[in-house]
mmCIF file of C-alpha atoms in Angstrom:
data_model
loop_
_atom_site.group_PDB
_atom_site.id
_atom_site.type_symbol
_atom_site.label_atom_id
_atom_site.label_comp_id
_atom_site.label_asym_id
_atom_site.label_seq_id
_atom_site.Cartn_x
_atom_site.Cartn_y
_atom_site.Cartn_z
ATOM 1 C CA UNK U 1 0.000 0.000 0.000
ATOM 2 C CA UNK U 2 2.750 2.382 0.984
ATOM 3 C CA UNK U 3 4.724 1.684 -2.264
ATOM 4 C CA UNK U 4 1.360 2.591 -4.455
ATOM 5 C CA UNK U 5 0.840 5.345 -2.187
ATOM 6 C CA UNK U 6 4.429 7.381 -2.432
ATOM 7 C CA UNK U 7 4.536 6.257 -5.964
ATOM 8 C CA UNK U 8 1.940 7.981 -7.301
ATOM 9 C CA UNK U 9 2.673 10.942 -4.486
ATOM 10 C CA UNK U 10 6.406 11.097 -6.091
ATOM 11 C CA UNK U 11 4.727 11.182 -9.938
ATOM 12 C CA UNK U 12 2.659 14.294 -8.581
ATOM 13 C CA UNK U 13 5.322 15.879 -6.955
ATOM 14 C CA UNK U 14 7.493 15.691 -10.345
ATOM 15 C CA UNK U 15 4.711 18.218 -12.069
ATOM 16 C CA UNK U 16 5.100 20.896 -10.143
ATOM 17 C CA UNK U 17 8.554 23.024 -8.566
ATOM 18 C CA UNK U 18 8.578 21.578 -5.326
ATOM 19 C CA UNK U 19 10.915 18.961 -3.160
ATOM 20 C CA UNK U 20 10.074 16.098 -1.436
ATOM 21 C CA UNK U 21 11.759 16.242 1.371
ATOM 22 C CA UNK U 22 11.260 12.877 3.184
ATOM 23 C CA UNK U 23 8.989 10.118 4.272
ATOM 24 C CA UNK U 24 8.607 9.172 8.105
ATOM 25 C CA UNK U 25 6.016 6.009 7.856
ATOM 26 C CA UNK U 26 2.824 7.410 6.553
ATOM 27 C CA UNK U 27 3.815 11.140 6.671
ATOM 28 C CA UNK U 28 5.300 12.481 3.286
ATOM 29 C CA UNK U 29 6.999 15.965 3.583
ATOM 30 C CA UNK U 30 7.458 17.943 0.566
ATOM 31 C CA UNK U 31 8.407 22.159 0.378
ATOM 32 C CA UNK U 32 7.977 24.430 -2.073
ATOM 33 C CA UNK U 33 10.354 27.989 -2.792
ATOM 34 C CA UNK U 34 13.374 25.215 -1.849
ATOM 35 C CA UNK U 35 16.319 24.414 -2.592
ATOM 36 C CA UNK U 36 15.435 27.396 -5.266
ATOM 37 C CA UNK U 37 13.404 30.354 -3.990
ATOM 38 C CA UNK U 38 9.719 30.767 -6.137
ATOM 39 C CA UNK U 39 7.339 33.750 -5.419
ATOM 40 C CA UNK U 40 4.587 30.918 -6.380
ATOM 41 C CA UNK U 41 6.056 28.596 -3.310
ATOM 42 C CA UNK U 42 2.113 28.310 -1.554
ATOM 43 C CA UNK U 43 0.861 27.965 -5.016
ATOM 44 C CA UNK U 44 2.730 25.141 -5.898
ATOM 45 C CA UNK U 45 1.956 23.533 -2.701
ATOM 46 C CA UNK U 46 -1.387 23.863 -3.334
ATOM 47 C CA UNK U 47 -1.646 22.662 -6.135
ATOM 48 C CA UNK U 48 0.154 19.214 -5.611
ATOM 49 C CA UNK U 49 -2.138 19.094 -2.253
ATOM 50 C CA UNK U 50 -5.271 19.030 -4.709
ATOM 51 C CA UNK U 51 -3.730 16.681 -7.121
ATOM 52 C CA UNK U 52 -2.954 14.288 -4.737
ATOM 53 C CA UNK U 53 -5.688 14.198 -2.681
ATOM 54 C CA UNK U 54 -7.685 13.349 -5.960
ATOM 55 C CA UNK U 55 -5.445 10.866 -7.738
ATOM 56 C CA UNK U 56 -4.733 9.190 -4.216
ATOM 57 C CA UNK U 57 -8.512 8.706 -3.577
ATOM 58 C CA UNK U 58 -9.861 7.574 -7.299
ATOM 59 C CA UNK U 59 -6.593 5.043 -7.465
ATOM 60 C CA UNK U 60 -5.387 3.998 -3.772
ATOM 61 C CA UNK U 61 -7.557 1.737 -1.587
ATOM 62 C CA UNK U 62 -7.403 1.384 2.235
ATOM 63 C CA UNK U 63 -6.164 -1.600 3.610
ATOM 64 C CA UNK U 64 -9.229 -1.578 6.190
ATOM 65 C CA UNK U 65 -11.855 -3.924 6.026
ATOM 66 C CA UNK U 66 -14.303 -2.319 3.534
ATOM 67 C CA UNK U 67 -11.146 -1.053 1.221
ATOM 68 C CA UNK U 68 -12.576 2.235 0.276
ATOM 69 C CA UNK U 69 -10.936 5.322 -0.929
ATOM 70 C CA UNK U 70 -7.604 6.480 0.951
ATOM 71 C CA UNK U 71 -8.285 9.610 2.071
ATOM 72 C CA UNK U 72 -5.500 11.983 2.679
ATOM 73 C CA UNK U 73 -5.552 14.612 5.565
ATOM 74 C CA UNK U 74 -2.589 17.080 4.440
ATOM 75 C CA UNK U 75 -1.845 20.679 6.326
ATOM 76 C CA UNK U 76 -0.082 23.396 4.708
ATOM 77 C CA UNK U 77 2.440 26.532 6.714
ATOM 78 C CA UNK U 78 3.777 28.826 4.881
ATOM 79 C CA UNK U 79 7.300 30.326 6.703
ATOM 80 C CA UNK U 80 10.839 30.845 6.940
ATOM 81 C CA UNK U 81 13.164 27.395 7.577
ATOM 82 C CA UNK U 82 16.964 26.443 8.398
ATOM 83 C CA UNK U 83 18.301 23.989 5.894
ATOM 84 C CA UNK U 84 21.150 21.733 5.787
ATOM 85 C CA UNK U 85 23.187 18.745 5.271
ATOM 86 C CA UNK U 86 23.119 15.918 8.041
ATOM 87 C CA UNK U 87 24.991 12.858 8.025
ATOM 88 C CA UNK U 88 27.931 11.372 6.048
ATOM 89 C CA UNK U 89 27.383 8.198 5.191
ATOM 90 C CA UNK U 90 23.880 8.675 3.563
ATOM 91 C CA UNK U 91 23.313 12.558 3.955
ATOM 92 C CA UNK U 92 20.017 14.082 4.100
ATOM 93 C CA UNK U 93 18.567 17.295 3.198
ATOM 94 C CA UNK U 94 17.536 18.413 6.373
ATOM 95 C CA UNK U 95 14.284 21.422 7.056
ATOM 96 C CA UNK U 96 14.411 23.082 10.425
ATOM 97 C CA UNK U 97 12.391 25.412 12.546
ATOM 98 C CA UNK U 98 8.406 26.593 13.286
ATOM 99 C CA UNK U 99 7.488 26.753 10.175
ATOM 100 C CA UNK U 100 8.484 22.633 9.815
ATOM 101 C CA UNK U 101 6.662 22.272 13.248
ATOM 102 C CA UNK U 102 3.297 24.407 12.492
ATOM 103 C CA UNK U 103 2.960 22.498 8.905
ATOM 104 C CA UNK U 104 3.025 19.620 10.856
ATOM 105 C CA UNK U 105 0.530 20.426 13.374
ATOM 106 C CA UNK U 106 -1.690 21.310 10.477
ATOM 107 C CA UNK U 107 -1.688 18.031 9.255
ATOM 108 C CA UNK U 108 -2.249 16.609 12.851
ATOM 109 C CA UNK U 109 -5.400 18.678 13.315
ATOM 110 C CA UNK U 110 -7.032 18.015 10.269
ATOM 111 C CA UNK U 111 -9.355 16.017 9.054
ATOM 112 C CA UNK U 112 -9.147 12.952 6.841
ATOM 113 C CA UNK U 113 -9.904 14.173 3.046
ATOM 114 C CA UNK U 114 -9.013 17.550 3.967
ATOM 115 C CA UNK U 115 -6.796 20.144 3.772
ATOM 116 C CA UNK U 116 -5.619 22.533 6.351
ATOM 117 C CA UNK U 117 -3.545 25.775 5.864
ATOM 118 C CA UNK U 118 -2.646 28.148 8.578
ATOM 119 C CA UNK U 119 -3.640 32.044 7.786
ATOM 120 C CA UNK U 120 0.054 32.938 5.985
ATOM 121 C CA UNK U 121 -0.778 30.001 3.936
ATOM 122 C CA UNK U 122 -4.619 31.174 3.155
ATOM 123 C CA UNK U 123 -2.938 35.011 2.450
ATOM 124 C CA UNK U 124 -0.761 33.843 0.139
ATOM 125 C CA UNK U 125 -3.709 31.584 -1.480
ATOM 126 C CA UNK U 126 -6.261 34.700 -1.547
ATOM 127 C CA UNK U 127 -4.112 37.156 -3.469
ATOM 128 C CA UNK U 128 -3.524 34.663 -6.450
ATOM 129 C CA UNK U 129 -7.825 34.085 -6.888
ATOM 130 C CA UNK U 130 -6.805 30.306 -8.419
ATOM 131 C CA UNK U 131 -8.031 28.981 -4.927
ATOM 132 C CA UNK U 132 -11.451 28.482 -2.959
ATOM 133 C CA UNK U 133 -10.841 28.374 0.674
ATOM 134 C CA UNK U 134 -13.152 28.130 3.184
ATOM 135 C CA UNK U 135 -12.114 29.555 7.081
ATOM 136 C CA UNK U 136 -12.740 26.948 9.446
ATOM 137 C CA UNK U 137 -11.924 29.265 12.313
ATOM 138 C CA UNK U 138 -10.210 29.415 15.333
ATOM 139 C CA UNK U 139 -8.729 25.821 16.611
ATOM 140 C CA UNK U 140 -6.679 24.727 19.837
ATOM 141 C CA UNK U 141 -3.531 23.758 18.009
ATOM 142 C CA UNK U 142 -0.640 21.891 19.781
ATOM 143 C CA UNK U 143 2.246 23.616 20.906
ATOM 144 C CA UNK U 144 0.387 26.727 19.183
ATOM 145 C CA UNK U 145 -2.674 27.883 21.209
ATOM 146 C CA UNK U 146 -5.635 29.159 19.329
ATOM 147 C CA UNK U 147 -5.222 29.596 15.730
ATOM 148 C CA UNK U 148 -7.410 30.657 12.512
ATOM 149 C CA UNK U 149 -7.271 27.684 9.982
ATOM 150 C CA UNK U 150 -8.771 27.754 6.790
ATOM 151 C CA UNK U 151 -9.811 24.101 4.225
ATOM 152 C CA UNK U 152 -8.372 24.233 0.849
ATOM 153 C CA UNK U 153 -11.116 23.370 -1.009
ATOM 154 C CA UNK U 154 -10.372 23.314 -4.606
ATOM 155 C CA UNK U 155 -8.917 25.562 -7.469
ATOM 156 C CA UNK U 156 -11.271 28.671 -9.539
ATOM 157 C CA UNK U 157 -11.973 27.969 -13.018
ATOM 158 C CA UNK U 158 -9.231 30.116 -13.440
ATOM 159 C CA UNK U 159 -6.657 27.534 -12.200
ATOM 160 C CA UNK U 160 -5.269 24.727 -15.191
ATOM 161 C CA UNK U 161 -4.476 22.652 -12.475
ATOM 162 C CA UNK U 162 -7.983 22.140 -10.645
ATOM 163 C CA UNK U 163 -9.286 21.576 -14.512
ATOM 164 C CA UNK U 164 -11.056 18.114 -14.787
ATOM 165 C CA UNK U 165 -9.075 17.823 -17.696
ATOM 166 C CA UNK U 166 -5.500 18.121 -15.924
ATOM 167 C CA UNK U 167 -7.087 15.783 -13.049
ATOM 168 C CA UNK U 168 -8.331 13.239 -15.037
ATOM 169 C CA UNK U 169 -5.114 13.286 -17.314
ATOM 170 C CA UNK U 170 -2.798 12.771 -14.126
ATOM 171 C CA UNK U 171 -4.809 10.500 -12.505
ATOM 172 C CA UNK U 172 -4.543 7.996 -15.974
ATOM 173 C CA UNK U 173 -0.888 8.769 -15.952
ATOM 174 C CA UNK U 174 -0.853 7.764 -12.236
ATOM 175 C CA UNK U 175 -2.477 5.038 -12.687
ATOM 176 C CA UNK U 176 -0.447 3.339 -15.909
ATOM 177 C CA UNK U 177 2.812 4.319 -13.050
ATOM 178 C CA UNK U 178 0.939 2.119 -10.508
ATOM 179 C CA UNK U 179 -0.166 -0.584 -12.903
ATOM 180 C CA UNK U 180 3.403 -1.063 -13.058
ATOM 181 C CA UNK U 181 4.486 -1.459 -9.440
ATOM 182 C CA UNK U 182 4.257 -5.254 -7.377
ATOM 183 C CA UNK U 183 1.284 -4.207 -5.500
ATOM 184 C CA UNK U 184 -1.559 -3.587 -8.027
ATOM 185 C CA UNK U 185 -4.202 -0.860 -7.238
ATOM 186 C CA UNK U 186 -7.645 -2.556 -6.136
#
């Protein structure tokens, strides 16, 4: 399951300018405006966010009696990081700092299918008018306090990437890429 899954994550994250960063278990952790900066670093984010969450459902099953649709729960924190180098024998590029911590927590508070961005994130989302958002107010968030969230929703008609046409075009890429790996899709 986890091979399908980060397969088809890692053929979504190859559309767009962004770096997957690593995989811990079930969490995947990409960034966007890294190792290069991008004014469009939110965008970008976005945009894989929506992707995935509908390629992942149409084409990945649970494992849970009943097998439906994987659902994703993702959160989004847009923010300044330290980067670096760790290790020697098999180095890792390394993300450090609130900005790791409060995407995480995003992700932690969510809900399954969804997919939470902090208010920098939902700024940076407004100005651009290719997203809907919806606020989802003021949460209890871990390590945080009391924070306004907002649910990424979907793209405007103004966004190629939210297009049924891009969506159902990835997703039959996604799933000729997953055709191909041991574990077949159900």
């Amino acid at each position: 399951l986890l091979n399908v899954l980060y397969s088809v994550m890692d053929y979504c994250v190859s559309l767009f300018p962004i770096y997957k960063v690593e995989t811990i278990g079930d969490c995947y952790m990409i960034v966007g405006g890294l190792p290069e900066r991008s004014p469009t670093h939110a965008e970008a984010i976005a945009d894989f966010a929506l992707l995935a969450r509908h390629t992942v459902a149409r084409l990945v099953r649970s494992a849970m009696p009943g097998g439906g649709p994987l659902r994703l729960r993702m959160g989004i924190h847009s923010g300044p990081v330290m980067t670096g180098l760790v290790g020697s024998l098999m180095p890792r590029y390394c993300l450090f700092g609130d900005t790791v911590n409060t995407a995480s927590r995003m992700e932690s508070s969510g809900q399954a299918g969804r997919i939470q961005c902090s208010g920098p994130t939902a700024d940076a989302l407004h100005g651009s008018g290719l997203y809907v958002l919806e606020e989802r107010g003021p949460i209890d968030v871990m390590g945080k306090g009391c924070m306004t969230t907002y649910w990424l929703v979907g793209g405007t008609e103004a966004n190629n990437f939210a297009s049924a046409g891009f969506l159902d075009g990835t997703f039959a890429q996604a799933r000729a890429l997953a055709e191909c790996l041991p574990l077949q899709p159900s």
